[in-house]
Amino acid sequence: MLLADGWGVAPFCYNSVVSLPFSKSQIQRLGERLIASNEPAEPDLDALNELLLAYDDMLGRALDVVRELGFEPTSRVKNTGTILEKLERQGGSWLKSIQDLAGMRVVLDGDRGTQDAAVAAIVRAFTDPGREPRVTDRRVQPSQGYRAV
């Protein structure tokens, strides 16, 4: 896929889309409760599910934007078991900081220039006034097996 400079769609308005059902401090306390015992309480699992549904909704909206750019992304929302395992390793308060509860992937055929053009198009689509997306390029220095942008 070859992308031309200037591709784009109406910017994804981050502030109008992001609406989590809990504050960061509530999410932190939820994470701590989830790992406090061997069996998380049903209300806490329900709250985690509600949080994941909110992330799934945001991911769906982001997927629509990326598809409008002409890409065919794949996506996933972390499952409860994986989250609980990660919380055990990192500590429950870390739930508010987990950055990969939901994610998408765009795989391209092409050279570095094609990749850079795709990154630029996606960044433009997700740039909000005063809030530009953070781009991490792991092509030069891979991290934990990741070699992507």
Coordinates of C-alpha atoms in Angstrom, one line a residue:
M1 CA 0.0 0.0 0.0
L2 CA 1.4 3.4 -1.0
L3 CA 0.2 6.4 0.9
A4 CA 0.3 9.9 -0.6
D5 CA 1.2 12.9 1.6
G6 CA -1.9 14.8 2.6
W7 CA -4.1 11.7 3.1
G8 CA -6.4 12.2 6.0
V9 CA -9.8 12.2 7.5
A10 CA -11.4 14.6 10.0
P11 CA -9.2 14.4 13.1
F12 CA -10.3 11.9 15.8
C13 CA -11.4 14.1 18.7
Y14 CA -9.8 12.4 21.7
N15 CA -11.6 14.5 24.3
S16 CA -15.0 13.9 22.9
V17 CA -14.6 10.2 22.7
V18 CA -12.7 9.2 25.9
S19 CA -15.2 8.6 28.6
L20 CA -14.1 6.0 31.1
P21 CA -16.7 4.8 33.6
F22 CA -14.2 5.4 36.5
S23 CA -11.6 8.0 37.7
K24 CA -7.9 7.1 37.7
S25 CA -8.1 6.7 41.5
Q26 CA -11.1 4.4 41.3
I27 CA -9.2 2.3 38.7
Q28 CA -6.2 2.2 40.9
R29 CA -8.3 1.0 43.8
L30 CA -10.0 -1.6 41.6
G31 CA -6.6 -3.0 40.5
E32 CA -5.5 -3.3 44.1
R33 CA -8.7 -5.1 45.1
L34 CA -8.5 -7.5 42.1
I35 CA -5.2 -8.9 43.4
A36 CA -5.9 -8.6 47.2
S37 CA -7.2 -12.2 47.3
N38 CA -7.0 -15.4 45.4
E39 CA -10.5 -14.9 44.0
P40 CA -11.5 -11.4 43.0
A41 CA -14.9 -10.4 44.1
E42 CA -17.7 -10.5 41.6
P43 CA -18.5 -6.7 41.8
D44 CA -14.8 -6.0 41.0
L45 CA -14.8 -8.4 38.0
D46 CA -18.0 -6.6 36.8
A47 CA -16.3 -3.2 37.2
L48 CA -13.3 -4.5 35.3
N49 CA -15.6 -5.7 32.5
E50 CA -17.3 -2.3 32.4
L51 CA -13.9 -0.7 32.0
L52 CA -12.9 -3.1 29.2
L53 CA -16.2 -2.4 27.5
A54 CA -15.4 1.3 27.5
Y55 CA -12.0 0.6 26.0
D56 CA -13.7 -1.7 23.4
D57 CA -16.0 1.2 22.4
M58 CA -13.0 3.6 22.1
L59 CA -11.1 1.0 20.1
G60 CA -14.1 0.6 17.7
R61 CA -14.2 4.3 17.0
A62 CA -10.4 4.4 16.4
L63 CA -10.6 1.4 14.1
D64 CA -13.2 3.3 12.0
V65 CA -10.8 6.2 11.6
V66 CA -7.9 4.0 10.6
R67 CA -10.1 2.1 8.1
E68 CA -11.2 5.5 6.6
L69 CA -7.5 6.0 5.9
G70 CA -7.5 2.8 3.8
F71 CA -5.8 0.5 6.2
E72 CA -7.1 -2.9 7.4
P73 CA -6.2 -3.0 11.1
T74 CA -6.6 -5.9 13.4
S75 CA -7.4 -5.3 17.1
R76 CA -7.9 -6.9 20.5
V77 CA -9.0 -6.0 24.0
K78 CA -7.1 -7.8 26.7
N79 CA -9.1 -10.5 28.5
T80 CA -9.7 -10.6 32.2
G81 CA -7.3 -13.5 32.8
T82 CA -4.4 -11.7 31.1
I83 CA -5.0 -8.5 33.0
L84 CA -5.1 -10.3 36.4
E85 CA -1.8 -12.1 35.5
K86 CA -0.2 -8.8 34.6
L87 CA -1.6 -7.1 37.8
E88 CA -0.1 -9.9 39.9
R89 CA 3.3 -9.3 38.3
Q90 CA 3.2 -5.5 38.5
G91 CA 1.0 -4.7 41.5
G92 CA -2.7 -3.8 41.5
S93 CA -2.3 -0.1 41.6
W94 CA -0.7 -0.5 38.1
L95 CA -4.1 -1.0 36.5
K96 CA -4.5 2.7 35.9
S97 CA -1.2 2.7 34.0
I98 CA -1.6 -0.3 31.8
Q99 CA -1.4 1.1 28.3
D100 CA -2.3 -1.9 26.3
L101 CA -5.8 -2.8 27.6
A102 CA -6.9 -2.4 24.0
G103 CA -4.9 -2.0 20.8
M104 CA -4.8 -2.2 17.1
R105 CA -2.2 -3.3 14.6
V106 CA -1.6 -2.2 11.0
V107 CA 0.6 -4.4 9.0
L108 CA 2.1 -3.0 5.7
D109 CA 3.9 -4.2 2.7
G110 CA 6.6 -1.8 1.7
D111 CA 9.8 0.0 2.7
R112 CA 10.6 2.4 5.5
G113 CA 9.2 5.3 3.5
T114 CA 5.8 3.5 3.2
Q115 CA 5.8 2.9 6.9
D116 CA 6.7 6.5 7.7
A117 CA 4.0 7.8 5.5
A118 CA 1.5 5.5 7.2
V119 CA 2.6 6.7 10.6
A120 CA 2.2 10.3 9.5
A121 CA -1.3 9.7 8.2
I122 CA -2.4 8.0 11.4
V123 CA -0.8 10.7 13.6
R124 CA -2.7 13.4 11.6
A125 CA -6.0 11.5 12.0
F126 CA -5.5 11.3 15.8
T127 CA -4.1 14.7 16.5
D128 CA -6.3 16.9 18.7
P129 CA -5.7 20.6 19.3
G130 CA -3.1 20.7 22.1
R131 CA -2.8 16.9 22.1
E132 CA -0.5 15.2 19.6
P133 CA -0.2 11.4 19.7
R134 CA 3.0 10.1 21.1
V135 CA 4.9 8.0 18.6
T136 CA 7.4 5.3 19.7
D137 CA 9.6 3.9 17.0
R138 CA 11.0 0.5 17.9
R139 CA 12.4 -0.3 14.5
V140 CA 15.9 0.8 15.4
Q141 CA 15.9 -0.3 19.0
P142 CA 13.4 -3.2 19.5
S143 CA 11.9 -3.7 23.0
Q144 CA 10.8 -7.0 24.2
G145 CA 10.5 -8.3 20.7
Y146 CA 8.6 -5.4 19.3
R147 CA 10.1 -4.0 16.1
A148 CA 7.4 -1.5 15.0
V149 CA 6.2 2.0 15.3

